[in-house]
Coordinates of C-alpha atoms and ligand atoms in Angstrom, one line a residue:
M12 CA 0.1 0.2 0.3
D13 CA 1.1 3.6 -0.9
A14 CA 3.5 5.6 1.9
V15 CA 0.9 8.3 2.2
F16 CA 1.6 12.1 4.3
G17 CA 0.5 15.0 5.8
I18 CA 2.0 18.3 5.9
D19 CA 1.6 21.5 7.9
L20 CA 3.2 23.8 5.7
G21 CA 3.1 26.7 8.9
T22 CA 4.4 30.9 8.7
T23 CA 7.0 29.6 11.0
N24 CA 7.3 25.9 11.4
S25 CA 6.9 23.2 8.8
C26 CA 6.5 19.1 9.8
I27 CA 5.9 16.0 7.8
A28 CA 4.4 13.0 9.7
T29 CA 3.0 9.8 8.3
I30 CA 1.0 7.1 9.3
G31 CA 3.3 4.4 11.6
E32 CA 2.8 0.5 11.9
D33 CA 0.7 0.3 14.4
G34 CA -1.7 2.2 12.7
L35 CA -0.6 6.2 14.3
P36 CA 0.0 9.3 12.5
Q37 CA 4.4 10.0 13.7
V38 CA 6.0 13.3 12.6
I39 CA 9.0 12.5 10.5
K40 CA 12.4 13.8 12.3
N41 CA 14.5 16.3 10.0
L42 CA 18.3 16.1 9.6
D43 CA 18.5 18.6 12.3
D44 CA 17.4 15.9 14.7
E45 CA 14.1 18.4 15.5
F46 CA 10.6 17.6 14.8
T47 CA 9.8 20.9 12.8
T48 CA 11.2 23.2 10.0
P49 CA 11.9 26.5 10.0
S50 CA 9.9 28.1 7.5
V51 CA 12.5 30.4 6.4
V52 CA 14.2 30.7 3.3
F53 CA 17.6 32.1 3.1
Y54 CA 19.3 32.6 -1.4
D55 CA 23.4 33.3 -1.2
E56 CA 24.6 34.7 -3.6
G57 CA 25.6 31.3 -5.8
N58 CA 22.1 31.1 -7.1
E59 CA 21.5 28.2 -4.4
Y60 CA 19.2 28.3 -1.5
Y61 CA 18.7 27.0 2.2
V62 CA 16.2 25.9 4.5
G63 CA 15.2 25.8 7.8
K64 CA 17.7 26.1 10.6
E65 CA 20.5 27.0 8.5
A66 CA 18.0 30.2 6.9
K67 CA 17.4 31.1 10.6
S68 CA 20.6 31.8 11.9
G69 CA 21.4 33.5 8.7
M70 CA 18.5 36.0 10.3
S71 CA 21.0 37.4 12.6
V72 CA 23.7 38.5 9.9
E73 CA 21.9 39.0 6.4
V74 CA 18.4 39.7 6.6
D75 CA 17.7 41.4 2.9
R76 CA 18.5 37.2 2.0
I77 CA 16.0 36.0 3.7
V78 CA 12.0 35.1 3.0
A79 CA 10.1 34.4 6.6
F80 CA 6.2 34.3 7.6
I81 CA 5.9 33.2 3.9
K82 CA 2.3 32.0 4.0
R83 CA 1.5 35.6 5.5
E84 CA 2.1 37.0 1.5
M85 CA 0.3 33.8 -0.3
S86 CA -2.6 36.5 -1.1
N87 CA -1.0 39.3 -1.2
K88 CA -0.8 41.2 -4.6
D89 CA 1.3 43.4 -3.9
F90 CA 4.6 41.5 -3.0
N91 CA 7.3 42.3 -3.7
R92 CA 10.7 40.8 -3.3
T93 CA 13.7 40.6 -5.6
I94 CA 16.7 38.6 -4.5
D95 CA 20.1 39.1 -6.3
G96 CA 17.7 40.8 -8.9
K97 CA 15.3 37.9 -9.1
K98 CA 11.5 38.4 -8.3
I99 CA 10.5 35.7 -6.0
S100 CA 7.3 34.6 -5.1
P101 CA 5.4 33.0 -2.1
V102 CA 5.0 29.4 -4.1
D103 CA 8.5 29.3 -5.7
V104 CA 9.6 30.6 -1.6
S105 CA 6.5 28.2 -0.1
A106 CA 7.5 24.9 -2.5
L107 CA 11.3 25.9 -1.6
I108 CA 10.4 24.7 2.3
L109 CA 7.8 21.5 1.0
K110 CA 10.8 20.5 -1.0
K111 CA 13.3 20.5 2.0
V112 CA 10.4 18.8 4.8
V113 CA 9.5 16.2 2.0
D114 CA 13.7 15.8 1.4
D115 CA 14.8 15.9 4.8
A116 CA 11.9 13.0 5.4
N117 CA 13.0 11.1 2.5
E118 CA 16.4 11.2 3.8
Q119 CA 15.8 10.0 6.6
R120 CA 13.5 7.1 4.7
S121 CA 15.9 5.7 3.0
Y122 CA 18.0 4.4 6.3
D123 CA 15.0 2.4 6.8
G124 CA 14.8 1.1 2.7
L125 CA 11.7 3.7 2.0
P126 CA 10.6 4.8 -1.3
P127 CA 10.6 9.5 -1.6
I128 CA 7.1 10.4 -0.4
H129 CA 5.1 11.3 -3.3
K130 CA 1.7 11.4 -1.9
A131 CA 0.7 13.8 0.5
V132 CA -1.9 16.5 1.9
I133 CA -1.1 19.6 3.0
T134 CA -3.2 21.7 5.7
V135 CA -3.9 25.6 5.1
P136 CA -5.1 27.9 7.5
A137 CA -9.0 28.3 8.0
Y138 CA -9.2 31.8 6.6
F139 CA -7.1 30.7 2.3
G140 CA -10.3 31.2 0.2
N141 CA -9.7 30.4 -3.3
M142 CA -6.9 31.9 -3.9
E143 CA -4.4 31.1 -1.0
C144 CA -5.3 27.1 -1.6
E145 CA -4.8 26.9 -5.8
L146 CA -1.6 28.6 -5.0
T147 CA -0.4 26.3 -2.0
K148 CA -1.7 23.6 -4.4
Q149 CA 0.7 25.1 -6.7
A150 CA 4.0 25.2 -4.3
G151 CA 2.7 21.8 -3.6
R152 CA 3.2 20.2 -7.2
I153 CA 6.2 22.1 -8.3
A154 CA 7.9 20.1 -4.6
G155 CA 7.4 17.1 -6.7
L156 CA 4.5 16.6 -4.5
E157 CA 1.1 15.0 -6.0
V158 CA -1.1 16.7 -3.4
L159 CA -4.3 14.3 -2.5
D160 CA -5.8 17.1 -1.1
L161 CA -6.4 20.5 1.3
L162 CA -6.6 20.1 4.4
N163 CA -8.3 23.6 7.3
E164 CA -4.8 23.3 10.1
P165 CA -7.8 23.1 13.0
T166 CA -9.6 20.0 11.4
A167 CA -6.5 18.9 11.3
A168 CA -5.8 19.8 14.3
A169 CA -9.1 17.8 16.1
L170 CA -8.7 15.0 13.4
S171 CA -5.1 14.5 15.3
Y172 CA -7.3 14.4 17.8
G173 CA -9.2 11.5 17.1
T174 CA -12.3 10.9 19.8
N175 CA -10.6 10.6 22.2
G176 CA -12.5 12.2 24.6
L177 CA -14.2 14.0 21.7
E178 CA -17.0 12.5 21.2
G179 CA -20.3 14.6 21.5
K180 CA -18.8 17.4 22.8
T181 CA -18.0 21.2 21.5
F182 CA -14.2 22.1 21.8
L183 CA -12.9 24.7 20.6
I184 CA -9.1 25.6 18.5
Y185 CA -7.0 27.4 20.2
D186 CA -4.1 28.1 17.3
L187 CA -1.4 31.1 18.5
G188 CA 1.5 30.1 16.5
G189 CA 4.5 32.4 14.6
G190 CA 2.0 35.1 13.2
T191 CA -0.8 34.8 13.1
F192 CA -3.6 33.1 15.7
D193 CA -6.6 31.2 14.4
V194 CA -9.8 30.0 16.8
S195 CA -11.7 27.2 15.0
I196 CA -15.1 25.9 17.0
M197 CA -15.8 22.3 16.3
R198 CA -18.4 19.4 17.5
M199 CA -18.0 16.1 17.1
K200 CA -20.8 13.6 17.3
N201 CA -21.1 9.5 16.4
G202 CA -17.4 10.9 15.0
E203 CA -18.3 13.0 12.5
L204 CA -16.8 16.7 12.4
N205 CA -18.3 19.7 12.0
T206 CA -17.3 23.3 12.4
L207 CA -18.9 26.4 13.4
S208 CA -17.1 29.4 13.3
T209 CA -14.3 30.3 12.8
N210 CA -12.1 33.3 13.3
G211 CA -8.9 35.0 13.3
D212 CA -5.6 37.1 13.5
H213 CA -3.4 37.2 10.5
H214 CA -0.8 39.6 11.5
L215 CA -0.7 38.5 15.5
G216 CA 1.4 34.9 16.7
G217 CA 4.5 34.6 18.6
V218 CA 6.8 37.0 17.0
D219 CA 4.1 40.4 18.4
W220 CA 5.5 38.6 21.8
D221 CA 9.4 39.4 20.5
T222 CA 8.9 42.4 18.9
S223 CA 7.6 43.4 23.0
L224 CA 10.1 41.7 24.9
L225 CA 12.7 43.5 22.9
D226 CA 10.8 47.6 22.6
Y227 CA 11.0 46.3 26.7
V228 CA 14.9 45.7 27.1
F229 CA 16.1 48.3 24.6
M230 CA 13.8 50.5 27.1
R231 CA 15.1 48.9 30.3
N232 CA 18.8 49.7 29.2
N233 CA 18.1 53.9 28.1
L234 CA 18.0 52.9 24.1
D235 CA 16.1 55.5 22.5
V236 CA 14.5 52.8 19.6
T237 CA 12.0 50.5 18.8
Y238 CA 12.0 47.4 17.2
E239 CA 10.2 49.5 14.3
D240 CA 12.9 51.7 14.4
I241 CA 15.3 49.4 13.9
K242 CA 13.6 46.8 11.4
E243 CA 14.9 47.3 8.3
E244 CA 19.0 47.3 10.3
R245 CA 21.5 43.7 9.9
E246 CA 21.3 43.4 13.1
S247 CA 17.9 43.0 13.6
G248 CA 17.7 39.3 12.7
K249 CA 20.0 39.3 15.8
M250 CA 18.0 40.8 18.0
L251 CA 14.9 39.2 16.8
L252 CA 15.6 35.8 17.2
A253 CA 17.3 37.0 20.7
A254 CA 13.9 38.0 22.4
E255 CA 13.0 34.7 20.9
N256 CA 15.2 32.0 23.2
C257 CA 14.4 34.6 25.9
K258 CA 10.5 33.9 25.3
K259 CA 11.2 30.2 24.7
N260 CA 14.0 30.6 28.5
L261 CA 9.9 31.8 30.0
S262 CA 8.1 29.5 29.5
K263 CA 10.2 27.1 30.9
S264 CA 11.8 29.0 33.6
E265 CA 10.0 31.2 35.7
K266 CA 13.8 33.7 34.9
A267 CA 15.5 34.8 32.0
S268 CA 18.2 36.5 30.8
F269 CA 17.9 38.8 27.5
K270 CA 21.6 39.1 25.3
L271 CA 21.1 42.4 23.9
V272 CA 23.7 42.9 21.0
Y273 CA 22.9 47.0 19.7
K274 CA 25.7 49.2 18.9
R275 CA 27.7 46.6 18.9
K276 CA 27.9 47.2 21.9
Q277 CA 26.1 43.8 24.6
Y278 CA 23.3 44.2 27.3
I279 CA 22.3 41.9 29.6
T280 CA 18.8 42.2 31.1
E281 CA 16.9 39.5 33.0
I282 CA 12.8 39.2 33.1
S283 CA 10.7 37.3 35.0
R284 CA 8.1 35.5 34.3
D285 CA 5.6 37.8 35.9
V286 CA 7.0 41.1 33.7
F287 CA 7.4 39.3 29.9
E288 CA 3.6 38.5 30.8
E289 CA 2.3 41.5 31.6
L290 CA 4.5 43.5 29.0
T291 CA 2.2 41.0 26.9
S292 CA -0.9 40.8 28.3
E293 CA -2.7 43.3 25.7
L294 CA -1.6 40.3 22.9
L295 CA -3.2 37.5 25.0
E296 CA -6.1 39.9 25.7
K297 CA -6.8 40.4 21.4
T298 CA -6.6 36.1 20.7
V299 CA -9.7 36.6 23.4
D300 CA -11.7 39.3 21.6
I301 CA -10.9 37.4 18.4
I302 CA -12.8 34.0 20.3
H303 CA -15.2 36.0 21.7
H304 CA -16.2 37.5 18.7
A305 CA -15.9 33.6 17.1
I306 CA -18.3 32.7 19.5
K307 CA -20.4 36.0 18.6
I308 CA -21.1 34.2 14.6
S309 CA -21.6 31.1 15.7
R310 CA -23.9 29.4 14.0
E311 CA -25.6 27.8 17.4
P312 CA -25.9 31.7 18.6
N313 CA -24.2 31.5 22.4
V314 CA -22.6 28.0 21.7
K315 CA -21.2 26.4 24.9
I316 CA -17.6 25.5 24.6
D317 CA -16.6 21.8 26.4
E318 CA -13.2 22.0 26.1
V319 CA -10.4 23.9 24.6
I320 CA -7.6 23.0 22.9
L321 CA -4.2 24.5 22.0
V322 CA -1.8 24.6 19.1
G323 CA 0.2 26.2 17.3
G324 CA 3.6 26.6 19.3
S325 CA 3.1 30.3 21.7
S326 CA 0.8 27.7 22.9
Y327 CA 4.0 26.5 25.2
M328 CA 3.2 30.5 26.5
P329 CA 2.0 29.3 30.0
M330 CA 0.4 33.0 30.2
V331 CA -2.3 30.7 26.8
K332 CA -3.2 28.3 29.0
K333 CA -3.7 30.4 32.3
R334 CA -5.9 33.1 30.6
L335 CA -8.0 30.5 29.1
Q336 CA -8.4 28.9 32.5
R337 CA -10.1 32.0 34.3
E338 CA -11.7 32.0 30.2
F339 CA -13.5 29.4 30.4
S340 CA -14.0 26.7 32.9
C341 CA -14.0 23.5 30.7
P342 CA -11.0 21.4 31.0
I343 CA -7.5 23.6 28.4
R344 CA -5.7 20.4 26.2
L345 CA -2.0 21.0 25.6
D346 CA -1.7 18.0 23.0
N347 CA 0.8 15.8 25.3
L348 CA 3.1 18.8 25.4
E349 CA 3.4 18.6 21.2
P350 CA 1.0 21.6 20.3
D351 CA 3.4 22.0 17.4
R352 CA 2.9 18.8 15.5
A353 CA -0.3 18.2 15.8
V354 CA -1.6 19.8 12.9
A355 CA 0.8 17.8 11.1
K356 CA -0.3 14.3 12.2
G357 CA -3.7 14.9 11.9
A358 CA -3.0 15.5 8.1
A359 CA -0.9 12.8 7.7
L360 CA -4.4 10.5 8.9
H361 CA -7.0 12.3 6.2
A362 CA -4.5 11.5 3.7
A363 CA -4.3 7.1 4.5
K364 CA -8.0 7.9 4.6
L365 CA -8.4 9.4 1.1
V366 CA -6.3 5.8 -0.1
G367 CA -8.0 4.2 1.7
N368 CA -5.3 2.7 4.1
T369 CA -7.1 3.1 7.0
S370 CA -11.5 3.2 8.0
P371 CA -11.4 6.3 10.9
K372 CA -13.2 6.8 13.2
V373 CA -13.9 11.2 12.5
F374 CA -14.9 11.7 9.7
I375 CA -15.2 15.5 8.1
G376 CA -18.9 16.6 7.9
T377 CA -19.8 20.4 6.8
D378 CA -17.3 23.1 6.9
L379 CA -17.6 26.8 7.0
A380 CA -16.3 28.8 3.8
S381 CA -13.5 31.7 4.4
R382 CA -14.5 34.1 2.3
S383 CA -18.0 36.1 2.3
Y384 CA -19.0 37.5 -1.2
G385 CA -21.4 40.8 -1.8
V386 CA -22.0 43.6 -4.8
R387 CA -20.4 47.4 -4.9
C388 CA -23.6 49.6 -4.0
Y389 CA -24.9 52.7 -3.7
D390 CA -26.2 54.5 -1.0
N391 CA -28.2 57.5 -1.8
A392 CA -28.8 59.0 1.5
E393 CA -25.4 58.8 2.7
D394 CA -23.4 59.7 -0.8
K395 CA -21.6 56.7 0.1
R396 CA -20.7 53.3 -2.5
Y397 CA -19.9 50.3 -0.4
V398 CA -20.9 46.3 -0.8
A399 CA -24.3 44.5 0.1
N400 CA -22.7 41.4 1.4
V401 CA -25.0 38.3 -1.0
I402 CA -22.7 35.4 0.2
K403 CA -21.8 36.0 3.3
R404 CA -19.2 33.0 5.0
T405 CA -20.7 32.3 8.2
D406 CA -23.8 31.2 5.8
D407 CA -23.8 27.1 5.7
M408 CA -20.9 26.0 2.9
I409 CA -24.0 24.6 0.2
Y410 CA -26.1 27.6 -0.2
Q411 CA -28.5 28.9 -3.1
G412 CA -30.1 32.6 -2.1
T413 CA -31.9 35.7 -4.0
H414 CA -31.0 39.6 -3.8
N415 CA -32.9 41.9 -4.7
F416 CA -31.5 45.2 -5.8
C417 CA -32.6 48.5 -8.8
T418 CA -31.3 51.0 -10.6
I419 CA -30.3 54.2 -9.3
S420 CA -31.5 56.8 -12.1
D421 CA -33.9 57.2 -14.1
G422 CA -33.5 56.1 -18.5
Q423 CA -31.0 53.5 -16.9
T424 CA -30.1 50.9 -20.3
E425 CA -27.2 48.8 -17.9
V426 CA -25.6 48.5 -14.9
L427 CA -21.9 47.7 -14.6
V428 CA -22.4 44.2 -11.5
A429 CA -18.7 44.6 -9.2
I430 CA -18.6 41.2 -6.7
Y431 CA -16.0 41.9 -4.5
E432 CA -14.6 39.7 -1.9
N433 CA -14.4 39.8 2.1
I434 CA -14.1 39.0 4.8
S435 CA -17.3 40.4 6.6
E436 CA -19.6 37.8 8.3
K437 CA -21.9 42.0 8.1
D438 CA -24.9 43.2 5.4
A439 CA -23.3 46.0 4.8
I440 CA -18.9 46.7 4.2
D441 CA -17.1 50.0 3.4
L442 CA -15.2 49.5 0.0
G443 CA -12.3 49.7 1.4
K444 CA -12.2 47.0 3.3
C445 CA -13.4 45.1 0.4
T446 CA -11.6 43.3 -2.3
L447 CA -12.9 44.2 -6.9
V448 CA -13.1 40.2 -8.2
D449 CA -15.2 40.6 -11.5
E450 CA -16.5 43.4 -13.2
K451 CA -19.3 43.2 -16.2
K452 CA -22.4 45.4 -17.6
L453 CA -25.4 44.2 -17.6
V454 CA -26.8 45.4 -20.4
W455 CA -30.3 45.2 -21.8
G456 CA -30.6 48.5 -23.9
F457 CA -33.7 50.2 -23.1
P458 CA -34.3 53.9 -20.3
V459 CA -36.3 51.7 -17.4
E460 CA -37.5 53.9 -14.6
K461 CA -35.2 54.2 -11.3
G462 CA -35.6 51.5 -8.6
T463 CA -36.3 49.4 -12.0
P464 CA -35.2 46.0 -10.4
V465 CA -31.8 43.9 -10.6
I466 CA -32.1 40.7 -9.1
V467 CA -28.8 38.8 -7.6
H468 CA -29.1 35.3 -7.8
V469 CA -25.7 32.8 -6.3
S470 CA -25.1 30.6 -4.8
R471 CA -23.0 27.5 -3.4
S472 CA -21.1 24.4 -4.0
S473 CA -20.2 22.2 -0.9
D474 CA -16.0 23.1 -3.3
S475 CA -16.3 26.1 -2.8
T476 CA -16.9 27.1 -5.7
V477 CA -19.2 30.7 -5.5
R478 CA -21.3 31.5 -8.9
I479 CA -23.0 34.7 -8.6
W480 CA -25.3 36.3 -11.3
G481 CA -27.5 39.4 -12.6
E482 CA -30.8 39.8 -14.1
C483 CA -33.2 42.9 -15.3
Q484 CA -34.8 42.8 -18.3
G485 CA -34.5 39.6 -19.0
K486 CA -31.2 39.8 -19.7
R487 CA -28.2 38.6 -17.2
V488 CA -24.5 38.5 -16.4
D489 CA -23.1 35.6 -14.4
F490 CA -19.5 35.6 -12.6
I491 CA -17.7 31.7 -11.1
I492 CA -15.7 32.7 -8.7
K493 CA -12.6 29.7 -9.1
Y494 CA -9.2 30.6 -9.2
K495 CA -6.5 29.5 -10.9
G496 CA -3.1 29.8 -9.8
M497 CA -0.2 32.1 -10.8
Y498 CA 1.7 29.7 -12.5
S499 CA 0.1 27.3 -15.9
E500 CA 0.3 23.3 -16.7
Q501 CA 3.7 23.7 -18.1
E502 CA 5.8 26.4 -15.7
I503 CA 4.7 24.1 -12.9
E504 CA 5.9 21.3 -15.0
N505 CA 9.4 23.1 -16.0
M506 CA 9.5 24.9 -12.2
R507 CA 9.2 20.9 -11.3
K508 CA 12.4 19.8 -13.3
E509 CA 14.3 22.5 -12.6
L510 CA 13.9 22.0 -8.3
E511 CA 14.0 18.2 -8.8
T512 CA 17.7 17.8 -9.2
K513 CA 18.1 21.1 -6.8
R514 CA 19.3 20.0 -2.6
V515 CA 17.4 22.8 -0.6
Ligands
AMP16 P1 4.0 27.4 14.7 O1 4.3 28.2 13.7 O2 3.0 26.4 15.3 O3 5.5 26.2 14.3 O4 4.7 28.4 16.6 C1 5.5 28.9 16.0 C2 5.9 29.5 16.7 O5 5.7 29.3 18.7 C3 7.3 31.2 17.0 O6 6.8 32.5 17.6 C4 7.9 30.4 18.3 O7 8.3 31.1 18.9 C5 6.6 29.5 19.3 N1 7.5 29.1 19.5 C6 7.8 27.5 20.1 N2 8.0 27.0 21.7 C7 8.2 28.3 22.6 C8 7.9 28.0 23.6 N3 9.0 26.9 23.7 N4 7.6 29.0 24.2 C9 6.7 30.2 23.8 N5 7.1 30.5 22.3 C10 7.3 28.3 21.5

């Protein structure tokens, strides 16, 4: 039977797992003998790449040759990084990270005479839209993988727990990683896993704790700077690593020392866990607010949480469990102290199920969409344009609906139907918070009175493809919202072949 794999392509760290002979998921260590690999790429002057721990250590010397936190940029159309005159895209960088994780695992497997890795499930954040998903798949293919499926990270984390104590429960997955925070509320009933709500902040994670700590150390040593002021400077990477180390030490001990080198001078600062917790308490409170919003927008109003599951490396910080314990009177679980591996393990279980290697006790039921879509409207009273959502991310995945709009002036012979994407669950949203997807003219060709109905129909299928069509005076325009990746089939194949010959 084909071996299959689950890969957690993380913002800060990535991890690969498979199903062991005992039928349980197990993480494959990298060549540094570690369970996770930093999602950091270093481009050297000789057109070679280094990924992982080696690349991360380069952060201390050559910030301008390092790419980190690339997952946050997956949907950023304005992402603009050039190294040695070569433009790089989030897909290229993600492909290199995947290749490193797979190559290392292949080498470990080769000692046991096992064949190379080919088929895998890759996990994506619940907030990824169709576009980011398509780009992630392309990255996987460039790395030489057959991407069996993409799986939401919180679903993967829940799968890794199996039926283990979760049957019949409504639980909240709190995923605080290095650069992102995600929360999902899920329920398992008769082995079926359903998502009731998702929410998150994609610019909130461990790195914010690191920069707060660094700013505090600057302050304690009367250095009149903040991380924001020095972040472009060469030394900044080294300082951030020192902050991260100190933070991790504070997870283990009540006190830690921070060794800062700034302008060639060394400053040693003793920090207690209490102080660290106090200076980062606002960040933690942000995660609590996000949880409350997730509960508020849940498909089941006032949903009661029976259990909280902590995943993501930043959940190792004792303040997380402590704070959540105050908020919820239910059990708070930290997966055998391995929150950074739960997602990859769940992905491996899903991969095994897809190829028929196992008959799982848990299966995935309804999922939630990650994006809302609306049409651009004009508010006469306020004299401003806004977006009226016609399908929301909180609506059922399989959805059909009709919305009534109208023409805004006498004598109109056409309307411009403009479709916008957003992450809001509200009916009306500022135009500035939405991204234009497509616009088309709906022309009927003869003048009609102001207020003539324009009907917008919408449907969403289980694979999250959204269809929207507008109708007026017997004419219609159609939109299908399904993204293509950024590279053609031929380009992917060429890139795959080029990368195949390289060892990252
Ligand atoms: P992830 O993206 O889930 O791999 O999480 C990475 C983040 O977890 C980084 O910000 C790490 O600094 C943080 N992290 C990992 N281990 C610890 C620890 N023992 N204490 C505090 N933060 C940690």
